[in-house]
Coordinates of C-alpha atoms and ligand atoms in Angstrom, one line a residue:
X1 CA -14.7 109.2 122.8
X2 CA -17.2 106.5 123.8
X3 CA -20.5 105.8 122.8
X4 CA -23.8 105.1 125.2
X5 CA -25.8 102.3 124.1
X6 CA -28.7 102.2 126.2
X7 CA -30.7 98.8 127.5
X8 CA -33.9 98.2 128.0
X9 CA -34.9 95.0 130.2
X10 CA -38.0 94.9 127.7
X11 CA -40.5 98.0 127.0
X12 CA -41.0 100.2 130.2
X13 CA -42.3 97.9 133.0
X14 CA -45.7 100.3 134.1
X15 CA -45.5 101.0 137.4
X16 CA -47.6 98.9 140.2
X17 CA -45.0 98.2 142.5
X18 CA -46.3 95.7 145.2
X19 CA -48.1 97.3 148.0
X20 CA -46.5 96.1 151.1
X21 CA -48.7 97.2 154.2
X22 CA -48.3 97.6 158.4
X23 CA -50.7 95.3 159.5
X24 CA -50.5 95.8 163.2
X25 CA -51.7 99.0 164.5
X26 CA -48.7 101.3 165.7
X27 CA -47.7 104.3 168.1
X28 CA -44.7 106.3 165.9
X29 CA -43.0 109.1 168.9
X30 CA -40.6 111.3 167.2
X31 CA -38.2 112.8 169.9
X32 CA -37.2 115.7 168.0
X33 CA -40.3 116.8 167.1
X34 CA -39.6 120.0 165.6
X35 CA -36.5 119.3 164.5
X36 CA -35.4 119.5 160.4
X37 CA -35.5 115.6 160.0
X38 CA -38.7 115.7 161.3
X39 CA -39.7 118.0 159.1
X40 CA -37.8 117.4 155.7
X41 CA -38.2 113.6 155.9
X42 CA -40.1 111.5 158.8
X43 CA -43.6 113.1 158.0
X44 CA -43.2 113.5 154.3
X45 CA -42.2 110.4 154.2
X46 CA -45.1 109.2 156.1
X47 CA -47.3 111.0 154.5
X48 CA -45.8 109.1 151.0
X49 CA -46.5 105.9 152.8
X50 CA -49.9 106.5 154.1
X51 CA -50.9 107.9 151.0
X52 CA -50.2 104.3 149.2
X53 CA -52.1 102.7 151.5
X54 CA -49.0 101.0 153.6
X55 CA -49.9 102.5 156.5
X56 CA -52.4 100.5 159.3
X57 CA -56.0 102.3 159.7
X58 CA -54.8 102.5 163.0
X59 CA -52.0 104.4 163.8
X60 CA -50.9 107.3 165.7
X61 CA -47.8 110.1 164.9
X62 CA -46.6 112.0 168.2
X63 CA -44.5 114.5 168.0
X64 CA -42.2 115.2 171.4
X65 CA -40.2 118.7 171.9
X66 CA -39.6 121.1 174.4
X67 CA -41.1 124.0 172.7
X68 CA -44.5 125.2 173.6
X69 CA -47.1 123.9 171.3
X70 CA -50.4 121.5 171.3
X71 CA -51.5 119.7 168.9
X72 CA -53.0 122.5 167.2
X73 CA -50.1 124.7 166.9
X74 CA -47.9 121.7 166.2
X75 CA -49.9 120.6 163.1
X76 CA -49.9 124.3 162.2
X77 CA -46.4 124.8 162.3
X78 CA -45.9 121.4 160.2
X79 CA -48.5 122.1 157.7
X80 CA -47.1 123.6 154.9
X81 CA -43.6 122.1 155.2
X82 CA -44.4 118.3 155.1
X83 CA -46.4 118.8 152.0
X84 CA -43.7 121.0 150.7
X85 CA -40.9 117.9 151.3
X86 CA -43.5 115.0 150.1
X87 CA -42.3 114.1 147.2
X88 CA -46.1 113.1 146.6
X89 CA -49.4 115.2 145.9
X90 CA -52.1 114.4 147.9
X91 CA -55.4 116.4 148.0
X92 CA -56.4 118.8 150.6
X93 CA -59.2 116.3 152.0
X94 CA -56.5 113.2 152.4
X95 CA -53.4 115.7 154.0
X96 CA -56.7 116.3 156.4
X97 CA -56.4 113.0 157.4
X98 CA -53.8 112.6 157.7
X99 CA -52.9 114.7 160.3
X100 CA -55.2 114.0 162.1
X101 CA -52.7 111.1 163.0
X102 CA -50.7 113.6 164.4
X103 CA -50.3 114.9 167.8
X104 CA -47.7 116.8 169.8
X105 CA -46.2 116.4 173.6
X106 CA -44.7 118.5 175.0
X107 CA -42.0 117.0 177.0
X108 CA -38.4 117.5 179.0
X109 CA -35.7 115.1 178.3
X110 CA -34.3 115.6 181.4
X111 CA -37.0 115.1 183.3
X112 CA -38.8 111.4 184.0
X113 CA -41.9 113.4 184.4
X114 CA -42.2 113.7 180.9
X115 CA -41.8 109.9 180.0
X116 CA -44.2 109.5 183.0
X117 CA -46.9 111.6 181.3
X118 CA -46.0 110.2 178.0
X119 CA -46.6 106.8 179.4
X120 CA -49.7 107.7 181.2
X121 CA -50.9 108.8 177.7
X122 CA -50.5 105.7 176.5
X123 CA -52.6 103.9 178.5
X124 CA -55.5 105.3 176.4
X125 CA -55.6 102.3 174.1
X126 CA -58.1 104.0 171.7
X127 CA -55.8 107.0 170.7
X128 CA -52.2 104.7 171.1
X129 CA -52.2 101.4 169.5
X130 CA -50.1 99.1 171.9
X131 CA -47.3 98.6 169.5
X132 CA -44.6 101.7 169.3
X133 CA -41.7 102.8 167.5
X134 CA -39.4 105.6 169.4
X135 CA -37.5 107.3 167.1
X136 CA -34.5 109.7 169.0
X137 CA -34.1 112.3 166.5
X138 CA -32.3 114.4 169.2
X139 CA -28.8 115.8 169.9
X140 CA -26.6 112.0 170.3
X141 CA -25.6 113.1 173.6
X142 CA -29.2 112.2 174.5
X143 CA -29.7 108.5 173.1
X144 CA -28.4 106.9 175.7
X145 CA -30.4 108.9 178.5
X146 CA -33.9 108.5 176.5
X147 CA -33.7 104.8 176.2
X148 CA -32.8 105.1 179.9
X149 CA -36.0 106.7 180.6
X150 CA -38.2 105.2 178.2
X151 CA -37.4 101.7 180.4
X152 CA -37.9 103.4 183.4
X153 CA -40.9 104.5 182.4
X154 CA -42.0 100.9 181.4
X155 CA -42.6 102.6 178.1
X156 CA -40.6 99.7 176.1
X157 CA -39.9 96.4 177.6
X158 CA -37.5 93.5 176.4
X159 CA -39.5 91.6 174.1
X160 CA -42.0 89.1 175.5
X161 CA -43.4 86.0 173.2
X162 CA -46.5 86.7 172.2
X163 CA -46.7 90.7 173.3
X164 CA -46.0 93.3 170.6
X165 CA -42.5 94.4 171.2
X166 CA -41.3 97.9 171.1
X167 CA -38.7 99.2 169.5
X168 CA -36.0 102.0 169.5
X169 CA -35.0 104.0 166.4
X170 CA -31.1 105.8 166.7
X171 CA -29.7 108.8 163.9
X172 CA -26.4 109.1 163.2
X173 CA -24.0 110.0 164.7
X174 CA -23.6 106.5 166.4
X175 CA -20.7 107.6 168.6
X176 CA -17.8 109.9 167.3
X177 CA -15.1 107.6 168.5
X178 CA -15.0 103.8 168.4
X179 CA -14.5 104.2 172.2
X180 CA -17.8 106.5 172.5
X181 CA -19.5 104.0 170.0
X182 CA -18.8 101.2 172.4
X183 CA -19.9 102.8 175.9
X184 CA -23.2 103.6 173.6
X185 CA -23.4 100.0 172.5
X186 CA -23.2 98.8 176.3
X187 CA -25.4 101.1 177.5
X188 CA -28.6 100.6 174.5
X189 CA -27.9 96.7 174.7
X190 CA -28.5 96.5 178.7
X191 CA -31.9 97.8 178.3
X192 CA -32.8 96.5 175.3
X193 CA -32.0 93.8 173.1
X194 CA -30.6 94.1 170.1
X195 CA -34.0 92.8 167.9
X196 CA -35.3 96.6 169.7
X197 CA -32.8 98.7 168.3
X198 CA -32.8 100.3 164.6
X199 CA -29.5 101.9 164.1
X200 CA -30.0 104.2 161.0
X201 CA -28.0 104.5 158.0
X202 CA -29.9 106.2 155.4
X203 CA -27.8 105.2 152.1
X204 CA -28.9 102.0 153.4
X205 CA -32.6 102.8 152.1
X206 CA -31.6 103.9 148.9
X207 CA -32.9 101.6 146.2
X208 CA -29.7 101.6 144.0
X209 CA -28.0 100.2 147.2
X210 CA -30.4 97.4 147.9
X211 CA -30.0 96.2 144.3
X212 CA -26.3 96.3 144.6
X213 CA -27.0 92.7 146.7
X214 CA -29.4 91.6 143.6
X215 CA -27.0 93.0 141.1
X216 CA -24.3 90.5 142.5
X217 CA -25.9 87.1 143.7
X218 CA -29.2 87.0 141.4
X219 CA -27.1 87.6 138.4
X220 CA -24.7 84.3 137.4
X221 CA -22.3 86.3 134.8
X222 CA -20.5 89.2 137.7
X223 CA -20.2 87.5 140.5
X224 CA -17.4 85.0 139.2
X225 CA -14.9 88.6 138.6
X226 CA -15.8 90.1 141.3
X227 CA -12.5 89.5 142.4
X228 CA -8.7 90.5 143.3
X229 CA -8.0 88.1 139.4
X230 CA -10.0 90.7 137.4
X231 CA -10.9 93.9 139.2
X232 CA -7.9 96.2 139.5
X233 CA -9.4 98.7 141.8
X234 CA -12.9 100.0 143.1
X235 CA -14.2 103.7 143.8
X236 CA -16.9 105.2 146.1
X237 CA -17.7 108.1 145.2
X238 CA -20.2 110.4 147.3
X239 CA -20.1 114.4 146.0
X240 CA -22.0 117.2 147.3
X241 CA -22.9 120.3 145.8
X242 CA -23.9 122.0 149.1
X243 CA -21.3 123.8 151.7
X244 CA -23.4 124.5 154.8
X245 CA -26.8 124.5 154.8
X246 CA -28.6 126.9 157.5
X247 CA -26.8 126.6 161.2
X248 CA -25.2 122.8 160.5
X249 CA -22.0 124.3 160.5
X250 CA -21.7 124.1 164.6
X251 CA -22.7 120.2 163.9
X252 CA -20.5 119.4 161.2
X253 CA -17.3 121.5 162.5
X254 CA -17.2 118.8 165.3
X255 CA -17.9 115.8 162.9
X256 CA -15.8 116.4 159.1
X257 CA -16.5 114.8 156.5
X258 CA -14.3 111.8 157.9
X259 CA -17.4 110.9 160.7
X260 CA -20.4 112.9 158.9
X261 CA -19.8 110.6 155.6
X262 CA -17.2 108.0 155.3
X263 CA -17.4 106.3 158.9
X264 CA -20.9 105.4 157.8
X265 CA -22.1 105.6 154.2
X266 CA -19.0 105.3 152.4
X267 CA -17.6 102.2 154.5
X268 CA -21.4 101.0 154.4
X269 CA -21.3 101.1 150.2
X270 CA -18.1 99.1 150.5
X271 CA -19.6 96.3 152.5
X272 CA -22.3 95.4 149.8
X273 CA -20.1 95.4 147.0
X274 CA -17.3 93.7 148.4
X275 CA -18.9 91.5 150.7
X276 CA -19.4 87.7 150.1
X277 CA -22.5 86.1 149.4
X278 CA -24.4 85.8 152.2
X279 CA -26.7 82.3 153.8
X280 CA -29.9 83.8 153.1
X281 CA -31.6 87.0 152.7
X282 CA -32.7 87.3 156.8
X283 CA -30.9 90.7 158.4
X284 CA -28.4 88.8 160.2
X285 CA -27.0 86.8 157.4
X286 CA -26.1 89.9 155.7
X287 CA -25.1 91.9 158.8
X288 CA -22.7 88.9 159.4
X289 CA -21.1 89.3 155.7
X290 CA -20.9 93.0 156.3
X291 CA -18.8 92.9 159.7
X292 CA -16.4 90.4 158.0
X293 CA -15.5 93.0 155.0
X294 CA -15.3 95.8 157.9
X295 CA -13.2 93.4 160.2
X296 CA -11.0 92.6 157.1
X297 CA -10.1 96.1 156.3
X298 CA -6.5 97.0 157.5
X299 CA -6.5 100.0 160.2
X300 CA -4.4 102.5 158.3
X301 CA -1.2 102.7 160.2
X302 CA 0.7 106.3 161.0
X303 CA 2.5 106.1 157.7
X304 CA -1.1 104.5 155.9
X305 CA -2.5 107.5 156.7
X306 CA 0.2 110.0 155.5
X307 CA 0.7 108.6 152.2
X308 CA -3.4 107.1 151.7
X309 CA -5.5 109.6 153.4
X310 CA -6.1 113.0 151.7
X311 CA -8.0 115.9 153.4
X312 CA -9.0 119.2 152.5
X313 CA -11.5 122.0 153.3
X314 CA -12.9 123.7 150.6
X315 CA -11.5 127.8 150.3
X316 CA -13.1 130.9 148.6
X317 CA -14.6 130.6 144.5
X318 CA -17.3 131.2 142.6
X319 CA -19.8 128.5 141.1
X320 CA -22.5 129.6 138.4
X321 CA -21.2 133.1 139.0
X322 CA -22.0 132.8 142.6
X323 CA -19.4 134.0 145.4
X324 CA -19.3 130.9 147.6
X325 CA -17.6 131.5 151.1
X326 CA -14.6 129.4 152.7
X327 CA -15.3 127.1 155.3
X328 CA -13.6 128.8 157.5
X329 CA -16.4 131.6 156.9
X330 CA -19.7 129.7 156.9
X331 CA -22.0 130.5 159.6
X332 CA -21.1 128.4 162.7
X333 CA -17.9 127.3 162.1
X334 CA -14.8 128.5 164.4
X335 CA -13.0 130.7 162.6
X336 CA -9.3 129.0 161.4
X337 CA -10.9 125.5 161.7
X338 CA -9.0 122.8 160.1
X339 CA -12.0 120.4 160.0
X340 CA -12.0 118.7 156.7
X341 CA -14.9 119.4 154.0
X342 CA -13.5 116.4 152.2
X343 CA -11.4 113.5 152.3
X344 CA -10.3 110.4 150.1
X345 CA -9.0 107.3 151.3
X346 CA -7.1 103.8 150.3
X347 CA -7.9 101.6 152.1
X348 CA -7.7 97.5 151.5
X349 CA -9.9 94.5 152.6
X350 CA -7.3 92.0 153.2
X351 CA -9.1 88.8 152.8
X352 CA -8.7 86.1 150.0
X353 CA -11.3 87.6 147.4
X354 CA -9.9 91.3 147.7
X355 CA -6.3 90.9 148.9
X356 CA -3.9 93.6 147.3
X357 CA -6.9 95.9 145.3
X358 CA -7.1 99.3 146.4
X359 CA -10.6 100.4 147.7
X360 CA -10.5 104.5 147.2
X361 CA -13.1 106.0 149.2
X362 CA -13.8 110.4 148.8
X363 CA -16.7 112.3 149.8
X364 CA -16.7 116.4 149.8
X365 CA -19.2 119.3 149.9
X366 CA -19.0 122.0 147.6
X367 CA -17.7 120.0 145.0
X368 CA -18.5 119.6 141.1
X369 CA -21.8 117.5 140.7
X370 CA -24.2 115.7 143.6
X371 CA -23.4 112.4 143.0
X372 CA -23.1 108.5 144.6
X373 CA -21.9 106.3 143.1
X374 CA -19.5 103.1 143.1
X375 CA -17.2 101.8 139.7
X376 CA -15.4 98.5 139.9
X377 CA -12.5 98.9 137.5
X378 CA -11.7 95.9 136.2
X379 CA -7.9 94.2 135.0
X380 CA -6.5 96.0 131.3
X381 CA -7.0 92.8 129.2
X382 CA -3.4 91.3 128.0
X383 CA -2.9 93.4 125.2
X384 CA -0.4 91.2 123.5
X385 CA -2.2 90.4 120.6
X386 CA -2.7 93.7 119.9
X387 CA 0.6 95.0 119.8
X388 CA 1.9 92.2 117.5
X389 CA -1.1 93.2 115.1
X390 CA 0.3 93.9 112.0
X391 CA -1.5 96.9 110.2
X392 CA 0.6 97.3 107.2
X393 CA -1.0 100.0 105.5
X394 CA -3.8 100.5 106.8
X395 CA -5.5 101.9 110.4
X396 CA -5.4 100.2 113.3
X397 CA -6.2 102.0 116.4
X398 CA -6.2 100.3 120.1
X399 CA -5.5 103.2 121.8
X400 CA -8.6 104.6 122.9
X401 CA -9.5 101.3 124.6
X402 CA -10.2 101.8 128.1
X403 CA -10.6 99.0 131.2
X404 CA -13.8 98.2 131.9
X405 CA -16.0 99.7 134.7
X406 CA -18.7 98.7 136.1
X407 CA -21.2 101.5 137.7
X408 CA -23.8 101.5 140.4
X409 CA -25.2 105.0 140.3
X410 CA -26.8 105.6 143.5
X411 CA -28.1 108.9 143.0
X412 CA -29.2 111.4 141.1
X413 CA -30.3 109.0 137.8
X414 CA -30.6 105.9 139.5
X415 CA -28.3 103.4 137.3
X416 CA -26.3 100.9 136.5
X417 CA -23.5 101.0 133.5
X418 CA -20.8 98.8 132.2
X419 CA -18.1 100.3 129.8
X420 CA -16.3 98.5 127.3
X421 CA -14.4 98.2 124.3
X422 CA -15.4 98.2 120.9
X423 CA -14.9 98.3 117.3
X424 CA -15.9 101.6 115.9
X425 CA -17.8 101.3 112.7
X426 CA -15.4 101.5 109.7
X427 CA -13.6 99.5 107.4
X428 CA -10.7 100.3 109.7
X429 CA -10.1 98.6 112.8
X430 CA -10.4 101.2 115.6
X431 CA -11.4 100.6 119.1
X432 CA -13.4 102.8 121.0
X433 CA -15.3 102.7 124.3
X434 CA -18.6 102.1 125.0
X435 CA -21.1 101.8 127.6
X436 CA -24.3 99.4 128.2
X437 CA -27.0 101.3 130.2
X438 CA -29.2 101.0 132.2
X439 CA -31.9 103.4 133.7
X440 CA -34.2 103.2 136.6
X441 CA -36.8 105.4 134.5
X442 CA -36.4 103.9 131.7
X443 CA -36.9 100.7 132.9
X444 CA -39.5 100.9 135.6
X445 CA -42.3 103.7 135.6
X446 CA -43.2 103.9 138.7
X447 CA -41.6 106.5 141.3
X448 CA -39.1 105.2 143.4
X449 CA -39.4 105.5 147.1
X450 CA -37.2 108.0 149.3
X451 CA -34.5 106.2 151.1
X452 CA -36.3 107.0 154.4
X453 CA -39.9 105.9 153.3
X454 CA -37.9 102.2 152.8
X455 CA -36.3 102.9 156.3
X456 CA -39.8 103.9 158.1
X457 CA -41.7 100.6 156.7
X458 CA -39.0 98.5 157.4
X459 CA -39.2 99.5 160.9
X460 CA -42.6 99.4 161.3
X461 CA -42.7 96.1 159.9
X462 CA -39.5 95.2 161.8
X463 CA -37.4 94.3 159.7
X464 CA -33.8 95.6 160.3
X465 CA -31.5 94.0 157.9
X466 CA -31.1 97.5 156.5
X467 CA -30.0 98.8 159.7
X468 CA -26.4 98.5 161.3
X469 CA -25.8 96.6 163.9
X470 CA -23.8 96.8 167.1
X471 CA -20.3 95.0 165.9
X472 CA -21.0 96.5 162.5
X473 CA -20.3 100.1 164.1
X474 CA -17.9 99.5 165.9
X475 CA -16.3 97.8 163.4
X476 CA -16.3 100.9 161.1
X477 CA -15.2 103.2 164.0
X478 CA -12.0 101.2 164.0
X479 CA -11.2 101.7 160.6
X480 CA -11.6 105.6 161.4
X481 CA -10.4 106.2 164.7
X482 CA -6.4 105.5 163.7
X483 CA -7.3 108.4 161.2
X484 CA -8.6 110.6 163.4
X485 CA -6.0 109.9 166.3
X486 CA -3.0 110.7 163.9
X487 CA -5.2 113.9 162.6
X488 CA -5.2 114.5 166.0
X489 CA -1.6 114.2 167.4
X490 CA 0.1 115.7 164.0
X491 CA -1.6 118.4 163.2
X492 CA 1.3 119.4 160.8
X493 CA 0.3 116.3 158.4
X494 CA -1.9 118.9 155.2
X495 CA -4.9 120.1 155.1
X496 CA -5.4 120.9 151.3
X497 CA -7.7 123.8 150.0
X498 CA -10.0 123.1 147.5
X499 CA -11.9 125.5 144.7
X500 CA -15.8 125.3 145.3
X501 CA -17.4 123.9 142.5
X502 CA -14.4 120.9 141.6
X503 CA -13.6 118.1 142.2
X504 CA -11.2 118.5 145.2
X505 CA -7.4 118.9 145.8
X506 CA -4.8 117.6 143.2
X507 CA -3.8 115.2 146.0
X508 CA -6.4 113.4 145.8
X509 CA -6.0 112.7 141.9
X510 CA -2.4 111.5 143.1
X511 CA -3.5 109.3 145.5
X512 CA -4.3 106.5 143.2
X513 CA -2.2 104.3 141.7
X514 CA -0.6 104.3 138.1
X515 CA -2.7 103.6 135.8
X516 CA -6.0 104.3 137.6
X517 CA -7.9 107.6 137.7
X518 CA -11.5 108.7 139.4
X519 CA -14.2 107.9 137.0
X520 CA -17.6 110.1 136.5
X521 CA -15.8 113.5 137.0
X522 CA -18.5 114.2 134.5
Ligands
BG6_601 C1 -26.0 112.9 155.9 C2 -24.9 113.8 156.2 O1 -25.9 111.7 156.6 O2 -26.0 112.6 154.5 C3 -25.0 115.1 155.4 O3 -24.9 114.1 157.6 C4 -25.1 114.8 154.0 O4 -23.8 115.9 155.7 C5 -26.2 113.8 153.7 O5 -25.4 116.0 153.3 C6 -26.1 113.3 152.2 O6 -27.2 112.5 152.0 P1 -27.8 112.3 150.5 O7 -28.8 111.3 150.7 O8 -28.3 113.6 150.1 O9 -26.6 111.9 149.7

């Protein structure tokens, strides 16, 4: 049993969060025009932005795709979506506007003529402000080819003093290998430099994750037991309600939830709440603490991953009273695929602050609740004194006293909680647990931005601290690839099958030590 108290910092803080703003006028091209990011997120979240006020009075939105469209029909065909996926109302008169910003080229990856047109467009300084933003929103097999073309095209340049400098936006998937990562790596950093490039890892826009880094170093009394003395394990946990949403299973069959989640997000999560302090708050002093916790984390051996690696696919159920199809069914997906839906990992950052504490990593769709988040268990305290209590004749009750654990929720209810032990009110002595609370909305009112609305203005801005960098990747990739490689070469080792609507296979319950179990299965 435990009770919730909850904390307020003070009354609710109303909401004027500082209005940061674009001050240089800016050229935004969206390979993948019509694509679903394009659609769910870039141009929602745009129109969020431009409807604080962040956005310069000169700016320009173009959309590039293959499809046959103008500017007409592409506005048309965005219309009613963007507002749909805004997760702000604007009136008719402003969404007006707004698109206006908005135009659509029709283009041909393959062919330079395209990037010559586009860049021959560009020359009308009135309609494209000199500095631009390329964001390749494509299939990854085109990312390297783009920037290729965008150079040759003298569309982006290596950055001049003094000239505005252009700059290169990449989605995920960064590579599927650390090999493929690499070649990608060498190619992007021989035409541009690495200033240019924004490598994007949403979670890293969420606002629960940014704080994790305030949370730690602007707060004196955590930071001292954040440590391999007190903390006896830490969990990241990131659970999906959804299976396959409309034609991504042909995507995801080829990634798993191994590349699609854990390679990137999960390992990212890790970073920031095992990482040391950093020199300063500029991109690179956090990037450089980031790669060290990524560099420190042992490779999983052939045997690590047998006994520390679990991975299952989720099989046939109900949820609500819904029939909910196998993987093996969804639309897209090869039938008898043993690509895993989710997988849980131990992994440990052998360096002098974390040596011998077991990170446990898991990530699934179709699982019980949507929900991120990351618990540092701390050390049972010695529990001596309590044993030698004497009670005589009256109640005395430890055994309900649980370690405590520290939360970041991440998402949904944007949070952070710390459980603990107390004294239930009676005139016996009974211990109980706990939990200190704290809210977002109750805290703050004010909305709080969409991870990529954070993304988009730190790019136009240009700053990229919350972007990965080159080593970074690759440094994650060679955490993964063992993993994949043994996957690979013993396909014997289990896949486990998992009810829809849980929280995945038994073997990932046994995966973690005695004494420890996954918190927030709530
Ligand atoms: C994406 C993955 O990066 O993150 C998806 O490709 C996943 O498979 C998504 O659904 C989850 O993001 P969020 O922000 O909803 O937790």
């Amino acid at each position: 049993m435990s009770a919730n108290i909850h904390v307020r910092t003070s009354d609710k803080k109303a909401g004027s969060v500082p209005v940061v703003k674009v001050d240089q006028p800016l050229t935004l091209v969206i390979f993948g025009g019509t694509g679903d990011l394009t659609r769910r997120k870039l141009l929602p979240g745009l129109l969020a932005l431009f409807d604080r006020g962040m956005l310069p009075e000169q700016f320009a939105i173009v959309g590039f795709g293959r499809r046959d469209y103008d500017t007409d029909s592409y506005r048309a065909l965005m219309a009613g979506e963007v507002r749909a996926y805004s997760r702000v109302v604007v009136s008719d008169a402003r969404y007006e506007t707004f698109m206006q910003h908005i135009s659509y080229f029709k283009g041909d990856l393959d062919n330079m003529d395209s990037f010559v047109g586009l860049y021959e467009q560009f020359k009308d300084v009135e309609a494209f402000p000199a500095s631009k933003v390329f964001y390749l929103s494509t299939a990854p097999s085109y990312f390297g080819s783009i920037i290729s073309s965008l150079r040759k095209a003298g569309l982006v340049n290596r950055p001049e003093a003094g000239k505005p400098s252009s700059r290169v936006v990449i989605e995920k998937p960064f590579g599927h290998d650390l090999q493929s990562a690499y070649d990608l790596n060498q190619k992007v950093l021989r035409l541009l430099d690495e200033s240019q490039v924004y490598r994007i890892d949403h979670y890293l826009g969420k606002e629960t994750v940014q704080n994790i880094i305030s949370f730690r170093f602007a707060n004196a009394i955590f930071e001292p037991v954040f440590n391999s003395r007190y903390v006896d394990h830490i969990q990241v946990t990131a659970s999906e309600t959804v299976g396959m949403e409309s034609g991504r299973g042909a995507y995801y069959d080829k990634a798993g939830g191994l590349r699609d989640m854990m390679q990137n997000h999960l390992l990212q999560l890790l970073c920031l709440v095992t990482m040391e302090p950093p020199s300063g708050l500029a991109a690179d002093a956090i990037r450089n603490e980031k790669v060290k916790v990524l560099q420190s984390v042992r490779p999983p051996s052939p045997e690590d991953v047998e006994q520390n690696v679990i991975r299952a696919q989720y099989a046939a159920g109900t949820v609500d009273g819904e029939p909910i199809v196998a993987y093996v069914n969804e639309d897209r997906v090869p039938a008898g695929t043993r690509t895993e839906t989710f997988v849980a990992a131990k992994l440990f950052v052998e360096n002098w602050r974390w040596a011998g504490v077991p990170m446990y990593l898991r990530t699934g769709k179709r699982m019980k609740n949507k929900a991120t988040s990351i618990s540092i268990q701390f050390k049972v305290p010695p529990l001596k004194f309590f044993r030698t209590l004497q009670c005589d004749d009256d109640i005395c009750d430890f055994s309900a006293s649980e370690p405590n654990v520290l939360t970041f929720w991440i998402s949904p209810n944007e949070g952070i909680s710390l459980s603990f032990s107390a004294k239930r009110p009676s005139m016996q002595l009974v211990v109980e647990n706990a939990k200190m609370d704290f809210q977002y909305d109750e805290t703050w009112d004010v909305d709080l931005p969409e991870a990529y609305e954070t993304l988009l203005m730190d790019i136009m801005r240009g700053d990229s601290t919350l972007f990965t960098r080159s080593d970074e990747v690759e440094a994650a990739w060679r955490i993964v690839d063992p993993i994949l490689d043994h996957w690979r070469d013993r396909p014997e080792i289990p896949l486990h099958l998992y009810e829809p609507g849980t929280w995945g296979p038994l073997a990932a319950k046994e995966l973690m030590h005695e004494g420890a179990a996954w918190v927030n299965e709530e």
